[in-house]
Amino acid sequence: MDRKRGGGVYSAVAAFALVLAGAAAAEPPPLEYQAKASFVYNFIQFTDWPDDVFSGNNSFNLCVLGPDSFGRALDALAGEPATGHPIEIKRLARAETVADAGCHLVFVSAAHRPSVELLKSVSGHGVLTVGEASGFTALGGVINLFEERGRLRFEVNRHAAQRAGLQLSSRLLELAAEPR
């Protein structure tokens, strides 16, 4: 990996880690989910959404579908700017509520088990789907987080991003692992 191109992503991760450290002084969330929250924040920073998905919205809606393992790690993002809008965290128990919640990013927890129906329902609506279950991108999700040799990595389904109308930064794509 080219250090110059990846430097911006690593700097953003490090800066966000400092924000998390300050916000989670009492009971920190699991380290795995602190790191995943950093990745999610950086996915937002390196993605361009179609302008029309923000019409009528004053916030950037970051939704978590299924059991929330992030805890306060994700809460630290609330109010932070994303594409010129403050981030609002929404926790959803059922997939049927994703469309009504006006989500710009949906994190699908591994415990929820992503479905083709959910991913099809948000495809073409400017929603960045991020998962953590094996086969998430093969089902039509845009980004999947996974652990490899003790390191958190991610893979990208470029076609799913295009169908969603999202523009992923070339820097982000360079850091992505090959689809598994």
Short mmCIF file of C-alpha atoms in Angstrom, two decimals:
data_model
loop_
_atom_site.label_atom_id
_atom_site.label_comp_id
_atom_site.label_asym_id
_atom_site.label_seq_id
_atom_site.Cartn_x
_atom_site.Cartn_y
_atom_site.Cartn_z
CA MET A 1 0.00 0.00 0.00
CA ASP A 2 1.16 3.48 -0.84
CA ARG A 3 1.76 5.36 2.42
CA LYS A 4 0.87 8.74 0.91
CA ARG A 5 -2.54 7.62 -0.33
CA GLY A 6 -3.42 5.69 2.82
CA GLY A 7 -2.09 8.39 5.15
CA GLY A 8 -5.30 10.41 5.08
CA VAL A 9 -7.41 7.43 6.06
CA TYR A 10 -5.05 6.44 8.86
CA SER A 11 -4.94 10.03 10.15
CA ALA A 12 -8.72 10.18 10.19
CA VAL A 13 -8.88 6.86 12.07
CA ALA A 14 -6.35 8.08 14.62
CA ALA A 15 -8.19 11.38 15.13
CA PHE A 16 -11.48 9.59 15.58
CA ALA A 17 -9.90 7.16 18.06
CA LEU A 18 -8.94 10.15 20.19
CA VAL A 19 -12.55 11.36 20.12
CA LEU A 20 -13.70 7.92 21.20
CA ALA A 21 -11.20 7.76 24.01
CA GLY A 22 -12.51 10.98 25.50
CA ALA A 23 -16.18 10.08 25.06
CA ALA A 24 -15.90 6.62 26.54
CA ALA A 25 -14.06 7.34 29.76
CA ALA A 26 -16.46 5.52 32.13
CA GLU A 27 -17.15 2.17 30.48
CA PRO A 28 -15.57 1.73 27.09
CA PRO A 29 -17.31 -0.36 24.45
CA PRO A 30 -15.52 -3.49 23.26
CA LEU A 31 -12.33 -2.64 21.38
CA GLU A 32 -13.61 -4.44 18.29
CA TYR A 33 -16.59 -2.09 18.10
CA GLN A 34 -14.53 1.01 18.83
CA ALA A 35 -12.48 0.09 15.76
CA LYS A 36 -15.61 -0.66 13.71
CA ALA A 37 -17.08 2.72 14.69
CA SER A 38 -13.87 4.35 13.42
CA PHE A 39 -14.18 2.50 10.15
CA VAL A 40 -17.85 3.46 9.77
CA TYR A 41 -16.99 7.11 10.40
CA ASN A 42 -14.27 6.97 7.76
CA PHE A 43 -16.56 5.23 5.28
CA ILE A 44 -18.81 8.28 5.61
CA GLN A 45 -15.90 10.65 5.04
CA PHE A 46 -14.83 8.82 1.88
CA THR A 47 -18.27 8.44 0.28
CA ASP A 48 -20.27 10.94 -1.77
CA TRP A 49 -24.05 10.66 -1.66
CA PRO A 50 -26.44 11.92 -4.32
CA ASP A 51 -27.64 15.43 -3.40
CA ASP A 52 -31.30 14.45 -3.53
CA VAL A 53 -31.03 12.04 -0.57
CA PHE A 54 -30.56 15.03 1.73
CA SER A 55 -33.51 17.06 0.51
CA GLY A 56 -35.78 17.55 3.48
CA ASN A 57 -33.21 16.09 5.87
CA ASN A 58 -31.27 18.22 8.30
CA SER A 59 -29.27 15.30 9.62
CA PHE A 60 -27.16 12.44 8.37
CA ASN A 61 -28.99 9.37 9.64
CA LEU A 62 -26.62 6.60 10.70
CA CYS A 63 -28.76 3.57 11.47
CA VAL A 64 -27.88 0.33 13.24
CA LEU A 65 -30.11 -2.61 12.37
CA GLY A 66 -30.24 -5.40 14.90
CA PRO A 67 -28.52 -5.80 18.24
CA ASP A 68 -26.19 -2.85 18.86
CA SER A 69 -22.74 -3.93 19.97
CA PHE A 70 -21.28 -0.44 19.47
CA GLY A 71 -22.67 1.05 22.66
CA ARG A 72 -21.24 4.45 23.32
CA ALA A 73 -18.59 4.11 20.58
CA LEU A 74 -21.20 5.04 18.03
CA ASP A 75 -22.83 7.63 20.29
CA ALA A 76 -19.55 9.58 20.11
CA LEU A 77 -20.37 10.26 16.45
CA ALA A 78 -23.69 11.95 17.21
CA GLY A 79 -23.55 15.59 16.13
CA GLU A 80 -20.29 15.16 14.21
CA PRO A 81 -20.48 16.58 10.68
CA ALA A 82 -21.08 14.21 7.78
CA THR A 83 -21.52 15.62 4.29
CA GLY A 84 -22.48 18.95 5.86
CA HIS A 85 -25.09 17.47 8.17
CA PRO A 86 -24.82 16.47 11.84
CA ILE A 87 -24.87 12.71 12.40
CA GLU A 88 -27.95 11.34 14.11
CA ILE A 89 -27.76 7.77 15.42
CA LYS A 90 -30.86 5.63 14.98
CA ARG A 91 -31.17 2.11 16.35
CA LEU A 92 -33.63 -0.11 14.52
CA ALA A 93 -34.91 -3.50 15.62
CA ARG A 94 -36.66 -4.49 12.39
CA ALA A 95 -35.64 -4.28 8.73
CA GLU A 96 -39.09 -3.00 7.79
CA THR A 97 -38.32 0.28 9.56
CA VAL A 98 -35.17 1.13 7.55
CA ALA A 99 -36.98 2.97 4.74
CA ASP A 100 -39.09 5.05 7.12
CA ALA A 101 -36.06 6.00 9.22
CA GLY A 102 -34.47 7.91 6.33
CA CYS A 103 -31.14 6.14 6.79
CA HIS A 104 -28.12 7.32 4.82
CA LEU A 105 -25.96 4.53 6.21
CA VAL A 106 -27.26 1.26 7.64
CA PHE A 107 -24.97 -0.94 9.69
CA VAL A 108 -26.42 -4.46 9.70
CA SER A 109 -25.20 -6.36 12.74
CA ALA A 110 -24.07 -9.94 12.29
CA ALA A 111 -26.76 -11.09 14.72
CA HIS A 112 -29.48 -9.63 12.49
CA ARG A 113 -28.47 -11.74 9.46
CA PRO A 114 -28.73 -9.55 6.39
CA SER A 115 -31.30 -10.48 3.80
CA VAL A 116 -31.47 -9.98 0.07
CA GLU A 117 -34.89 -8.38 0.55
CA LEU A 118 -33.50 -5.71 2.89
CA LEU A 119 -30.57 -4.93 0.63
CA LYS A 120 -32.82 -4.74 -2.45
CA SER A 121 -35.25 -2.47 -0.61
CA VAL A 122 -32.55 0.18 -0.04
CA SER A 123 -30.65 -0.31 -3.31
CA GLY A 124 -31.00 2.72 -5.55
CA HIS A 125 -31.95 5.01 -2.66
CA GLY A 126 -28.54 6.41 -1.73
CA VAL A 127 -28.05 4.18 1.30
CA LEU A 128 -24.57 2.94 2.20
CA THR A 129 -25.00 -0.56 3.64
CA VAL A 130 -22.25 -1.82 5.93
CA GLY A 131 -22.27 -5.30 7.41
CA GLU A 132 -20.18 -7.67 9.41
CA ALA A 133 -21.52 -11.06 8.32
CA SER A 134 -19.85 -13.45 5.92
CA GLY A 135 -21.38 -13.09 2.46
CA PHE A 136 -22.78 -9.59 3.09
CA THR A 137 -21.38 -8.10 -0.12
CA ALA A 138 -22.37 -11.19 -2.12
CA LEU A 139 -25.97 -10.57 -1.01
CA GLY A 140 -25.76 -6.99 -2.32
CA GLY A 141 -24.32 -5.06 0.63
CA VAL A 142 -21.82 -2.30 -0.20
CA ILE A 143 -19.13 -2.75 2.48
CA ASN A 144 -18.40 -5.69 4.76
CA LEU A 145 -16.10 -5.60 7.77
CA PHE A 146 -14.25 -8.76 8.69
CA GLU A 147 -11.28 -9.89 10.74
CA GLU A 148 -8.27 -11.43 9.07
CA ARG A 149 -5.22 -12.55 11.03
CA GLY A 150 -6.21 -10.38 13.96
CA ARG A 151 -6.75 -7.26 11.83
CA LEU A 152 -9.99 -5.55 10.94
CA ARG A 153 -10.40 -5.29 7.17
CA PHE A 154 -13.17 -4.48 4.74
CA GLU A 155 -14.31 -5.50 1.30
CA VAL A 156 -16.39 -3.48 -1.14
CA ASN A 157 -19.06 -4.42 -3.65
CA ARG A 158 -18.53 -1.68 -6.24
CA HIS A 159 -21.63 -2.66 -8.23
CA ALA A 160 -23.82 -2.34 -5.13
CA ALA A 161 -22.33 1.13 -4.51
CA GLN A 162 -23.12 2.15 -8.08
CA ARG A 163 -26.69 0.82 -7.81
CA ALA A 164 -27.10 2.88 -4.63
CA GLY A 165 -25.86 6.00 -6.45
CA LEU A 166 -22.87 6.29 -4.13
CA GLN A 167 -19.41 7.44 -5.15
CA LEU A 168 -16.70 5.76 -3.10
CA SER A 169 -13.33 7.49 -2.92
CA SER A 170 -10.53 5.89 -4.89
CA ARG A 171 -8.48 6.06 -1.68
CA LEU A 172 -11.08 3.96 0.11
CA LEU A 173 -11.23 1.46 -2.74
CA GLU A 174 -7.44 1.09 -2.71
CA LEU A 175 -7.53 0.05 0.94
CA ALA A 176 -10.31 -2.47 0.46
CA ALA A 177 -9.52 -6.16 0.43
CA GLU A 178 -10.39 -8.23 -2.60
CA PRO A 179 -13.91 -9.64 -2.31
CA ARG A 180 -13.82 -12.99 -0.52
#
